Amino acid sequence: MTIQPSELRYCPTHEWAHAIQDGGKNIAVIGISAFAVEQLTDLVFMALPKVGSSVQAGQEFGEVESVKAVSPLYSPVSGQVVAVNESLPNQLEILSRDPYNEGWMIQVEMSDLSELDGLLTFESYSKQCAESH
């Protein structure tokens, strides 16, 4: 499965969510956008939650640090972390190369599917990014 940016929903803070079905469970694959990676420039550190952790929509679940700044990562949805991309913190260059597929960060079993409806579409997110320049 290849994730296309146009299929995703976005937080105003640049995190994305891709909803999938896995064994009858509603899972959100979560990462950060290519725009965010470009803005951060040289990434040096990332902290992600552990499997089994709970996350809340709009709340921090981790952080990413660049040579410029430390940026919190905000969860687009609420639920329980069911998978973490364990190799990502040691290979941050993946985010520059492929933020939407190899560069996913966590997978969350969603507790409320309707939270996806409150996120930005690709068109709305793209407009926000263009206006921020």
XYZ file of C-alpha atoms in Angstrom:
133
model
C 0.000 0.000 0.000
C 1.359 3.390 -0.979
C -0.036 6.397 0.852
C -0.658 9.507 -1.238
C -0.691 12.913 0.543
C -4.038 13.715 -1.117
C -5.673 10.760 0.720
C -4.707 11.976 4.197
C -6.294 14.196 6.828
C -4.115 16.829 8.511
C -3.755 18.723 11.777
C -3.060 22.458 11.451
C 0.225 21.558 13.235
C 1.347 19.407 10.226
C 0.686 15.867 11.487
C -1.246 13.577 9.150
C -3.548 10.621 9.730
C -4.391 7.786 7.361
C -7.331 5.610 8.420
C -7.116 1.885 7.703
C -8.995 -1.236 8.772
C -6.862 -3.931 10.393
C -8.590 -7.048 11.656
C -11.840 -5.157 12.177
C -10.091 -2.385 14.113
C -10.002 1.258 13.032
C -6.350 2.245 12.892
C -4.853 5.672 12.172
C -1.343 5.648 10.732
C 0.240 8.952 11.844
C 3.226 10.967 10.647
C 4.288 14.502 9.724
C 3.983 16.194 6.362
C 6.719 16.867 3.830
C 6.071 20.585 4.412
C 6.871 20.147 8.137
C 10.042 18.188 7.374
C 11.179 20.965 4.992
C 10.498 23.642 7.614
C 12.409 21.761 10.322
C 15.447 21.172 8.063
C 18.186 19.073 9.711
C 16.557 16.602 12.106
C 18.708 15.383 14.988
C 16.374 13.633 17.468
C 12.892 12.139 17.781
C 10.939 10.835 20.777
C 7.937 8.569 20.171
C 5.543 6.906 22.646
C 5.598 3.211 23.528
C 3.101 0.644 22.269
C 0.202 0.561 24.718
C 0.352 4.294 25.459
C -2.825 6.329 25.175
C -2.950 9.455 23.024
C -5.544 12.221 22.884
C -6.485 14.246 19.822
C -4.722 17.596 19.964
C -2.331 16.487 22.714
C 1.407 15.847 22.444
C 2.554 12.285 21.759
C 6.235 12.967 21.152
C 8.693 15.460 19.758
C 11.069 16.007 16.902
C 14.208 18.093 17.234
C 16.094 19.838 14.471
C 19.169 22.019 14.579
C 16.697 24.947 14.689
C 14.173 23.958 17.368
C 12.327 21.263 19.305
C 8.811 20.748 17.963
C 6.075 18.827 19.755
C 4.144 16.197 17.808
C 0.363 16.374 18.271
C -1.946 13.420 17.798
C -4.683 13.895 15.191
C -6.861 11.270 16.939
C -7.491 9.687 20.337
C -6.838 6.051 21.139
C -4.188 3.503 22.021
C -0.810 3.197 20.309
C -0.675 -0.261 18.679
C 2.555 0.147 16.664
C 5.608 2.404 16.660
C 8.075 2.832 13.784
C 11.033 1.782 15.947
C 13.659 2.366 13.243
C 12.648 5.972 12.546
C 14.389 7.741 15.492
C 17.704 6.159 14.416
C 17.157 6.905 10.705
C 15.617 10.388 10.614
C 16.692 10.812 6.981
C 13.704 8.565 6.114
C 11.445 11.539 6.862
C 13.146 13.656 4.204
C 13.010 10.828 1.680
C 9.507 9.414 2.312
C 7.428 11.089 5.064
C 4.173 9.403 3.986
C 5.150 5.737 3.725
C 8.453 4.665 5.290
C 8.312 7.733 7.552
C 5.117 6.877 9.455
C 5.581 7.373 13.210
C 2.842 5.583 15.139
C -0.349 3.615 14.576
C -3.285 4.274 16.879
C -6.419 2.213 17.392
C -8.947 5.017 17.237
C -11.496 5.417 20.007
C -13.597 7.923 18.013
C -13.670 7.742 14.215
C -15.502 11.067 13.981
C -12.317 12.885 15.062
C -11.063 12.400 11.496
C -13.893 14.650 10.282
C -12.442 17.556 12.284
C -9.092 17.376 10.483
C -8.097 19.320 7.383
C -8.435 17.862 3.909
C -5.373 17.882 1.661
C -6.756 20.921 -0.180
C -7.333 22.892 3.049
C -3.954 21.882 4.438
C -2.158 22.837 1.210
C -3.839 26.251 1.299
C -2.735 26.739 4.926
C 0.867 25.884 4.005
C 0.826 28.264 1.028
C -0.500 31.095 3.217
C 2.204 30.561 5.837
C 4.999 31.444 3.396
